[in-house]
Amino acid sequence: MPAARTLAETLAAKQREISVAEFFERNRQILGFDNPLRALLTTVKEAVDNALDACEEAEVLPEIHVEISKEGADRLRVAVDDNGPGILKREIPNVFGRLLYGSRFHANRQSRGQQGIGISAAVLYAGLTTARPVLVMSKVAEEEAAHVVELLLDTQRNLPKVVREDLQLWDRPSGTRVELLLKAKYQRGRQSPFEYLRGTAIVNPHARFVLTEPDGTRITYERASEEVPKVPTEVPPHPYGLELGELSSRLKASRRATLSEMLQTDLAGVSARAAREVLEGAGLKARDVPGDVHGEALERLLQALHTVALVPPSADCLSPIGPVLIKRGLRNVLGDVRPDFYAPPVSRPPRVRGGFPFLVEVGLVYGGGLPVDQPIQLLRFANRVPLLFQQGACAITNAVQTMDWRRYGLDQRGGSGLPVGPCLLLVHVASTKIPFTSEAKEAVAEDPELDKELTLALQSAARHLRTHLSRRTRRDQAEEKFAIILKILPKLAEKTSHLVGKPIPDLTPVITKIMDVVNVETTIATEGARTVRAEVTNYTPRARVLEAFVEMPAEVFGAATFAPAPDGTDPALGRAWWTLEKLAPNGRERLEVAFPKGTEVDASDLTWYLAGVDEAHLLGAETLPGDWDIRLPRAVIEAAQEAGEPLPSPEEPEVDYDAAEASEHVEEDD
Amino acid sequence: MPQKRASTSKRTTDVEEGSVRADALAPTFDLARSIYEQLEHGEIPRMRLPLRTKQNIAFQMREGVWRLGRALGTRSARKLDGALMLLRTFYLVDFINEMARDRKTSTLRELYYISEGWEEAKFHSEDESNLLIEDLEVLCERLREDFRVHPEENGASVIGDLTIKERNRKGVVKKINCRDDVGDGGYALPFNVEKEKITFESTGAKFVIAIECGGMVDRLAENGFDEENDAILLHLKGQPARSTRRFLKRLNAELNLPVVVFTDGDPWSFRIFASVAFGAIKTAHISQYLATPSAEFLGVTASDIENYKLPSDTLSDQDVRALQAELSDPRFKTAEWRSEIELMLKNGKKAEQQSLAKYGLNYVTETYLPEKLGEMGVL
C-alpha cells in the first residue's frame, strides 16, 4: 500500500471501522432489537429458523428445544438446540460472529433465513447488552465429539472473536446448540416466543418443539407428521427478476464456453429459440464469451432478456405446506379449542412476480372454543415463518380486510376491516423472494400479483365457510324437525288416540311430510375396532332407490371391512358403494365401515355421498360430485322415483298462531 | 262461540253439586278427534284459532265492547312451538278430564306446576299455561271455570253501602253489607262472582269508583268518602282480574250504577281503564261478560298533572313506547284518547294518584274528586 493515502481512502477505511456497530445501533428497530421483549423474540426466532432450515436441508425430522431462563433482574439466558446436521468447526465463527454471512443469500430458492443478518445480530445484541460471548456447541455426524466455541462479534471489524474453544461429548449423532445471555424480558402475549412457536408448530407439523419458560413451565408441540417436507430445489435465477449487477456477476462466474450456452443453462426459462431471440435483440453473438459482456452490451442483454417471451419460472423451488399438513398442523395445535369446522385448506398454484415464483396457502378454522365476539385470529406466515409484528402494514392483512366477509357469514362492520367471529385464519406466502416491507421481515409488502392470489385463496376458503354455515343452519332446522317427529308427534298421537279410544295410527306419512329429507347419520364407535356407522333413513314420502358411496384416504382403504358387503369398490380411489333397493318411506338402512385397532383414521376422514336424492332433500351427506366418472343405475333410480307419489303441493301461507302471539300479551294479567 | 256462555253460566258449578257436566268437556274430545283424524289421514296436524292480537279485535256495536275479529292463525306441528302447544293442549285436556273425574279444581299456578310431569310439553312459564287455557276457552267455547281451572283468590275488595248474598264454601248463603258487615279491608271478592255465588240485594250507592291503588282506597275510606258521597269503592289492584271486571260489569248492568275509574296518570293506567271499559285483548273472546262500556276515566289525566301542578316523574323510554303502542291500538282511536295520549307524550310527565297528597290528606276527597266528579256529571 502506498505511503500517502488519499483522503477518500482514509474516509473509506474509517467508514468500514464504524460501520457494523453503527449500522446495528441505527437499525435496531428494523433488525428487531429495539426493546427487551422484542429482542428476545427476535433471538429465539432467528435461532429456531436456522435450526429448522438446517434440519430440512439434512432431511431429518426436527426436534427443537428452546429454554429461556432468568439470570439477574433484566437478563435472560436463551438456549436453542436442534438435531440438525451440525456446523463444521471452521464455519462456526463466521456463521455466528459475522453479519451478512450465510449460504442462502445467493441461493434462488425458498428458505426461512435469507439475508444472513439474523443470528449474528442476536450475538451482537447479546454482546452489546451483557458483554458476554455466545456459546455454540455443534457436532457433525462424522466426528466423535462436539465442538464448543465461545465467541463475540468484533463490531469494529465485523469479524468473530473466539474467546474459548473446547471439545465435549454429546450423546447425539449431530446437532447444534446456541446459548446467549442478553438483556431481555419474557412475557406471554401476542408477540411472544410462545406465540411464535405455536405458529411455527402449526406450519411445521413435522417438527417437535419444546419450550421451557423462565418459570419452569414446559410447553410441548408434538410432531403431527412423520413426513420430511420436500427440500426446495435450487434453480437458476429467472431473467425476469434479474438486475444488472447480478447478471454481470453471473456472466463473469459462468463456466460455459459460449453466451448462448450460458443463457440456456445458467438462467431459468431460456429455451434455445428464446436464446437466439435474446441475442439477436441485444446485438450479440451466440459464440461470444460470457465473461466478455459488459458495459452497453450488458445493458442491451438485460433489456432483451426482459422483453423476449420466456418460459415462466419453475415453481419447483417452492415448498408449499400443502392442504393435508395445514389441516394436520392446525388440528395438532388447536386440538383443545375443539373447532367445529376445518375448511379444506387452499393451496394455490404457483404464480410469478417479477422473476420470482410464489404461492399462497390459506387454512380456516371455525367455531368450538374460539371467541365469538372478537376479531378473527389472523396467523400470517412467510416461508413457514410466523409474522408477529406490523400486522396493520402487511399485504396479507390488507387482503383479509378488504374482503367483504359478511357475504360468507362473518360479522364485519361496514364490510371491511378484520371480521368478527369464532374463526382463525392461516395465510402462508411462499416464495424465493418474499417482498418484505423491511429487513426485519415482519410484514409482506403490497404487490398487485400477490394481492390477486391472496384474494382468490381467501375467497376459496371463505366459500367453504359459507357452505359449512348454511349446512349448519339446515342442520339446526332439521334438529327442530327431528324433535317434532321423534319426541312430540308420537306423544301427540298417543294422547289423542287415547282420548278418542282408537288405536295409534301409522305416523309415517306425517313424519315424511314434516321431514321430507333423506338423512344420513354417522356415528363412530372406538371400542376395539374403530367402526364408522352411517344410518340412511328415507324421511321422504316415497320409496327411493339410493346409491350410497363412502370415500376415504386410499392408504386406509385396504384395512377397512364393510358391512353389509358393498356392491362395488375402487381401492385406488378409496371408494366403496352400495345400492339401497327401494328404501320405503321411514325405512332405514345401516352401513358400517370398520378399521382394525390403531388405524389412523377419523370419522371426518370418511366422506359419505348419496345418489338418488337432490341436495335440497339430503341431510348429513353430500350429493355425488359431478366429476365422478361413475356409471349409475340411473334407469333404476328414475323409474323408482316416477313410480312414487307426486309431491304434495305446498300449502297456502298461513299466519303462525304461536309466532303472532309472542309479541302481545304484555298488557293484562289475572 | 263464547255466546253460549249464557247457557252454561246459568248452571251451578259442580263443585257444589258434585256432579260432572259431560257437555262442558265434550268439546275437548272434539279437539282430540280432529287431531286424530288428521294424523290418520297422514296430514300434518294443525288447529285454527282466532288471533288474539290488537290487530284482530273489532268493536261490536250491539254490546258496545271490543270483541275478537275474524283473522285466524294456524297452530301446526310443522313448527316446534306449534307442535309443543298441540301436545300441551292434550296433556291439558287429559288433566282437565282427570280433575272432572276426581272432582277437583286447580289454580292457574297449580296447573303450571302440574306440567312438570309432562316432559317435553312442560310449560316454560306461567304465561304459557295461562295462554293455553285461554286458547282452550276460545276453541271449546267454554270458560276456564268449566275446565275446573281458576285464578288464585286475589282479594280485590269492595267498600260501600252494597248488600249482597254470598253462598260460601260450606254452601251457606250469607247476607253481607259491604260497609257495615266488613272490616277495614272491605269485602274481598272471590274468584267466582257469578249469580250462583253472589247476588245483589240492595244498595244505597249512586256510583262506583274503581281505584287502582290500595293506598288510595284506604284514604277515601278513612276520609269517609263513600258515606258522604254514596259511593262504592272498588279496589282494582293494578290490572284487574277477570272476577273484578265481571263484578264491576254486574254492578253496572244489574244495579244501573255509573262506574268511574281512578288511576295513576301513566300509560299503564290507561291500559287498566281500557280493559275495564273496552275489554282486554287477551280476553276479547269474552269481552261482553267482562267489559263495562259506560265506564268513564276520571283521572289522573295528563292535563290534571298540569292543572293541579302534581309532583311528577319523567316518562321512561318504556313509558314512551307504551304510549306509542296505544296510539296504534284500535281501542284508543277516539279523539279524546288521542289528545290525552299525545298530551302526555308532549309533556313527558307521569304522576301517581297519591301525589295529590301534596296538598294534604283531605285534598283528594274535599277538592279533587268533587271537582272531577262534578265535571263528569256524576256528583
PDB file of C-alpha atoms in Angstrom, chain B residues 152-286:
ATOM      1  CA  GLU B 152    -105.889 -17.683  42.916  1.00  0.00           C
ATOM      2  CA  GLU B 153    -108.094 -15.544  45.130  1.00  0.00           C
ATOM      3  CA  ASN B 154    -106.669 -12.121  44.643  1.00  0.00           C
ATOM      4  CA  GLY B 155    -108.758 -10.368  47.266  1.00  0.00           C
ATOM      5  CA  ALA B 156    -109.780  -7.314  45.250  1.00  0.00           C
ATOM      6  CA  SER B 157    -112.019  -5.518  47.736  1.00  0.00           C
ATOM      7  CA  VAL B 158    -115.222  -3.535  47.884  1.00  0.00           C
ATOM      8  CA  ILE B 159    -116.233  -0.919  50.455  1.00  0.00           C
ATOM      9  CA  GLY B 160    -119.598   0.829  50.357  1.00  0.00           C
ATOM     10  CA  ASP B 161    -123.270   0.529  51.003  1.00  0.00           C
ATOM     11  CA  LEU B 162    -123.927  -2.613  48.995  1.00  0.00           C
ATOM     12  CA  THR B 163    -125.714  -5.626  50.369  1.00  0.00           C
ATOM     13  CA  ILE B 164    -125.006  -8.956  48.705  1.00  0.00           C
ATOM     14  CA  LYS B 165    -125.762 -12.611  49.322  1.00  0.00           C
ATOM     15  CA  GLU B 166    -122.861 -14.957  49.014  1.00  0.00           C
ATOM     16  CA  ARG B 167    -123.049 -18.724  49.048  1.00  0.00           C
ATOM     17  CA  ASN B 168    -119.870 -19.604  50.928  1.00  0.00           C
ATOM     18  CA  ARG B 169    -117.665 -22.705  50.542  1.00  0.00           C
ATOM     19  CA  LYS B 170    -119.815 -24.606  53.055  1.00  0.00           C
ATOM     20  CA  GLY B 171    -122.869 -23.968  50.932  1.00  0.00           C
ATOM     21  CA  VAL B 172    -124.364 -21.499  53.418  1.00  0.00           C
ATOM     22  CA  VAL B 173    -125.846 -18.333  51.973  1.00  0.00           C
ATOM     23  CA  LYS B 174    -124.731 -15.217  53.886  1.00  0.00           C
ATOM     24  CA  LYS B 175    -126.030 -11.725  53.585  1.00  0.00           C
ATOM     25  CA  ILE B 176    -123.273  -9.147  53.751  1.00  0.00           C
ATOM     26  CA  ASN B 177    -123.318  -5.394  53.704  1.00  0.00           C
ATOM     27  CA  CYS B 178    -120.023  -4.251  52.247  1.00  0.00           C
ATOM     28  CA  ARG B 179    -119.833  -1.244  54.580  1.00  0.00           C
ATOM     29  CA  ASP B 180    -121.311  -2.396  57.865  1.00  0.00           C
ATOM     30  CA  ASP B 181    -120.547  -6.127  57.952  1.00  0.00           C
ATOM     31  CA  VAL B 182    -116.911  -5.996  56.927  1.00  0.00           C
ATOM     32  CA  GLY B 183    -113.652  -4.916  58.493  1.00  0.00           C
ATOM     33  CA  ASP B 184    -111.418  -2.141  57.320  1.00  0.00           C
ATOM     34  CA  GLY B 185    -110.205  -4.388  54.486  1.00  0.00           C
ATOM     35  CA  GLY B 186    -113.648  -4.340  52.911  1.00  0.00           C
ATOM     36  CA  TYR B 187    -115.443  -7.219  51.251  1.00  0.00           C
ATOM     37  CA  ALA B 188    -112.961  -9.461  49.434  1.00  0.00           C
ATOM     38  CA  LEU B 189    -114.145 -10.713  46.050  1.00  0.00           C
ATOM     39  CA  PRO B 190    -113.964 -14.456  45.441  1.00  0.00           C
ATOM     40  CA  PHE B 191    -112.780 -15.654  42.029  1.00  0.00           C
ATOM     41  CA  ASN B 192    -116.295 -16.729  41.169  1.00  0.00           C
ATOM     42  CA  VAL B 193    -118.655 -13.751  41.203  1.00  0.00           C
ATOM     43  CA  GLU B 194    -121.394 -15.276  39.062  1.00  0.00           C
ATOM     44  CA  LYS B 195    -125.011 -15.313  40.209  1.00  0.00           C
ATOM     45  CA  GLU B 196    -124.796 -18.832  41.545  1.00  0.00           C
ATOM     46  CA  LYS B 197    -122.265 -17.469  44.019  1.00  0.00           C
ATOM     47  CA  ILE B 198    -123.201 -13.838  44.565  1.00  0.00           C
ATOM     48  CA  THR B 199    -126.483 -11.993  44.209  1.00  0.00           C
ATOM     49  CA  PHE B 200    -127.149  -8.332  44.831  1.00  0.00           C
ATOM     50  CA  GLU B 201    -129.723  -7.475  47.484  1.00  0.00           C
ATOM     51  CA  SER B 202    -129.766  -3.716  47.731  1.00  0.00           C
ATOM     52  CA  THR B 203    -127.605  -0.609  47.618  1.00  0.00           C
ATOM     53  CA  GLY B 204    -127.760   2.975  48.745  1.00  0.00           C
ATOM     54  CA  ALA B 205    -124.889   3.972  46.490  1.00  0.00           C
ATOM     55  CA  LYS B 206    -125.230   6.212  43.462  1.00  0.00           C
ATOM     56  CA  PHE B 207    -121.988   5.282  41.662  1.00  0.00           C
ATOM     57  CA  VAL B 208    -118.927   3.074  41.778  1.00  0.00           C
ATOM     58  CA  ILE B 209    -115.414   4.435  41.904  1.00  0.00           C
ATOM     59  CA  ALA B 210    -112.860   1.843  40.768  1.00  0.00           C
ATOM     60  CA  ILE B 211    -109.413   2.677  42.144  1.00  0.00           C
ATOM     61  CA  GLU B 212    -106.006   1.413  41.034  1.00  0.00           C
ATOM     62  CA  CYS B 213    -104.054   1.547  44.311  1.00  0.00           C
ATOM     63  CA  GLY B 214    -104.892   0.182  47.757  1.00  0.00           C
ATOM     64  CA  GLY B 215    -103.475   3.272  49.448  1.00  0.00           C
ATOM     65  CA  MET B 216    -105.999   5.469  47.718  1.00  0.00           C
ATOM     66  CA  VAL B 217    -108.878   3.150  48.625  1.00  0.00           C
ATOM     67  CA  ASP B 218    -107.794   3.406  52.262  1.00  0.00           C
ATOM     68  CA  ARG B 219    -107.537   7.201  52.018  1.00  0.00           C
ATOM     69  CA  LEU B 220    -111.076   7.505  50.640  1.00  0.00           C
ATOM     70  CA  ALA B 221    -112.442   5.075  53.238  1.00  0.00           C
ATOM     71  CA  GLU B 222    -110.676   6.826  56.116  1.00  0.00           C
ATOM     72  CA  ASN B 223    -111.985  10.191  54.917  1.00  0.00           C
ATOM     73  CA  GLY B 224    -115.486   8.688  54.736  1.00  0.00           C
ATOM     74  CA  PHE B 225    -115.817   9.455  51.047  1.00  0.00           C
ATOM     75  CA  ASP B 226    -118.126   6.513  50.402  1.00  0.00           C
ATOM     76  CA  GLU B 227    -120.626   7.524  53.047  1.00  0.00           C
ATOM     77  CA  GLU B 228    -120.590  11.211  52.276  1.00  0.00           C
ATOM     78  CA  ASN B 229    -120.979  10.742  48.546  1.00  0.00           C
ATOM     79  CA  ASP B 230    -122.967   7.485  48.342  1.00  0.00           C
ATOM     80  CA  ALA B 231    -120.135   5.735  46.526  1.00  0.00           C
ATOM     81  CA  ILE B 232    -118.950   2.162  46.308  1.00  0.00           C
ATOM     82  CA  LEU B 233    -115.154   1.955  46.438  1.00  0.00           C
ATOM     83  CA  LEU B 234    -113.724  -0.897  44.403  1.00  0.00           C
ATOM     84  CA  HIS B 235    -110.038  -1.723  44.547  1.00  0.00           C
ATOM     85  CA  LEU B 236    -108.726  -2.738  41.087  1.00  0.00           C
ATOM     86  CA  LYS B 237    -105.342  -3.933  42.395  1.00  0.00           C
ATOM     87  CA  GLY B 238    -103.426  -2.864  39.315  1.00  0.00           C
ATOM     88  CA  GLN B 239    -104.583  -4.692  36.202  1.00  0.00           C
ATOM     89  CA  PRO B 240    -107.962  -6.004  37.372  1.00  0.00           C
ATOM     90  CA  ALA B 241    -108.579  -9.738  37.443  1.00  0.00           C
ATOM     91  CA  ARG B 242    -111.436 -11.241  35.474  1.00  0.00           C
ATOM     92  CA  SER B 243    -113.576 -11.529  38.614  1.00  0.00           C
ATOM     93  CA  THR B 244    -113.064  -7.849  39.445  1.00  0.00           C
ATOM     94  CA  ARG B 245    -114.089  -6.813  35.939  1.00  0.00           C
ATOM     95  CA  ARG B 246    -117.037  -9.186  35.974  1.00  0.00           C
ATOM     96  CA  PHE B 247    -118.182  -7.813  39.326  1.00  0.00           C
ATOM     97  CA  LEU B 248    -117.956  -4.228  38.041  1.00  0.00           C
ATOM     98  CA  LYS B 249    -119.899  -5.220  34.958  1.00  0.00           C
ATOM     99  CA  ARG B 250    -122.652  -6.733  37.098  1.00  0.00           C
ATOM    100  CA  LEU B 251    -122.846  -3.687  39.396  1.00  0.00           C
ATOM    101  CA  ASN B 252    -123.189  -1.539  36.296  1.00  0.00           C
ATOM    102  CA  ALA B 253    -125.652  -3.743  34.438  1.00  0.00           C
ATOM    103  CA  GLU B 254    -127.824  -5.026  37.270  1.00  0.00           C
ATOM    104  CA  LEU B 255    -127.846  -2.055  39.651  1.00  0.00           C
ATOM    105  CA  ASN B 256    -127.511   0.665  36.992  1.00  0.00           C
ATOM    106  CA  LEU B 257    -124.629   2.247  38.842  1.00  0.00           C
ATOM    107  CA  PRO B 258    -122.312   4.512  36.849  1.00  0.00           C
ATOM    108  CA  VAL B 259    -118.646   3.460  37.021  1.00  0.00           C
ATOM    109  CA  VAL B 260    -115.706   5.868  37.125  1.00  0.00           C
ATOM    110  CA  VAL B 261    -112.100   4.731  37.039  1.00  0.00           C
ATOM    111  CA  PHE B 262    -109.483   6.492  39.127  1.00  0.00           C
ATOM    112  CA  THR B 263    -105.892   5.511  38.436  1.00  0.00           C
ATOM    113  CA  ASP B 264    -102.363   6.858  38.299  1.00  0.00           C
ATOM    114  CA  GLY B 265    -101.608   9.161  35.409  1.00  0.00           C
ATOM    115  CA  ASP B 266     -99.331   6.963  33.286  1.00  0.00           C
ATOM    116  CA  PRO B 267     -99.569   4.812  30.119  1.00  0.00           C
ATOM    117  CA  TRP B 268    -100.104   1.583  32.089  1.00  0.00           C
ATOM    118  CA  SER B 269    -103.099   3.055  33.911  1.00  0.00           C
ATOM    119  CA  PHE B 270    -104.641   3.877  30.534  1.00  0.00           C
ATOM    120  CA  ARG B 271    -104.470   0.178  29.786  1.00  0.00           C
ATOM    121  CA  ILE B 272    -106.169  -0.621  33.084  1.00  0.00           C
ATOM    122  CA  PHE B 273    -109.013   1.635  32.062  1.00  0.00           C
ATOM    123  CA  ALA B 274    -109.118   0.073  28.589  1.00  0.00           C
ATOM    124  CA  SER B 275    -109.504  -3.441  29.963  1.00  0.00           C
ATOM    125  CA  VAL B 276    -112.311  -2.271  32.309  1.00  0.00           C
ATOM    126  CA  ALA B 277    -114.225  -0.266  29.726  1.00  0.00           C
ATOM    127  CA  PHE B 278    -113.387  -1.692  26.309  1.00  0.00           C
ATOM    128  CA  GLY B 279    -112.389  -5.254  27.065  1.00  0.00           C
ATOM    129  CA  ALA B 280    -108.890  -6.696  27.145  1.00  0.00           C
ATOM    130  CA  ILE B 281    -107.249  -8.156  24.037  1.00  0.00           C
ATOM    131  CA  LYS B 282    -106.349 -11.415  25.730  1.00  0.00           C
ATOM    132  CA  THR B 283    -109.930 -11.961  26.825  1.00  0.00           C
ATOM    133  CA  ALA B 284    -111.583 -10.413  23.768  1.00  0.00           C
ATOM    134  CA  HIS B 285    -113.476 -13.684  23.285  1.00  0.00           C
ATOM    135  CA  ILE B 286    -115.476 -12.941  26.449  1.00  0.00           C
TER     136      ILE B 286
END
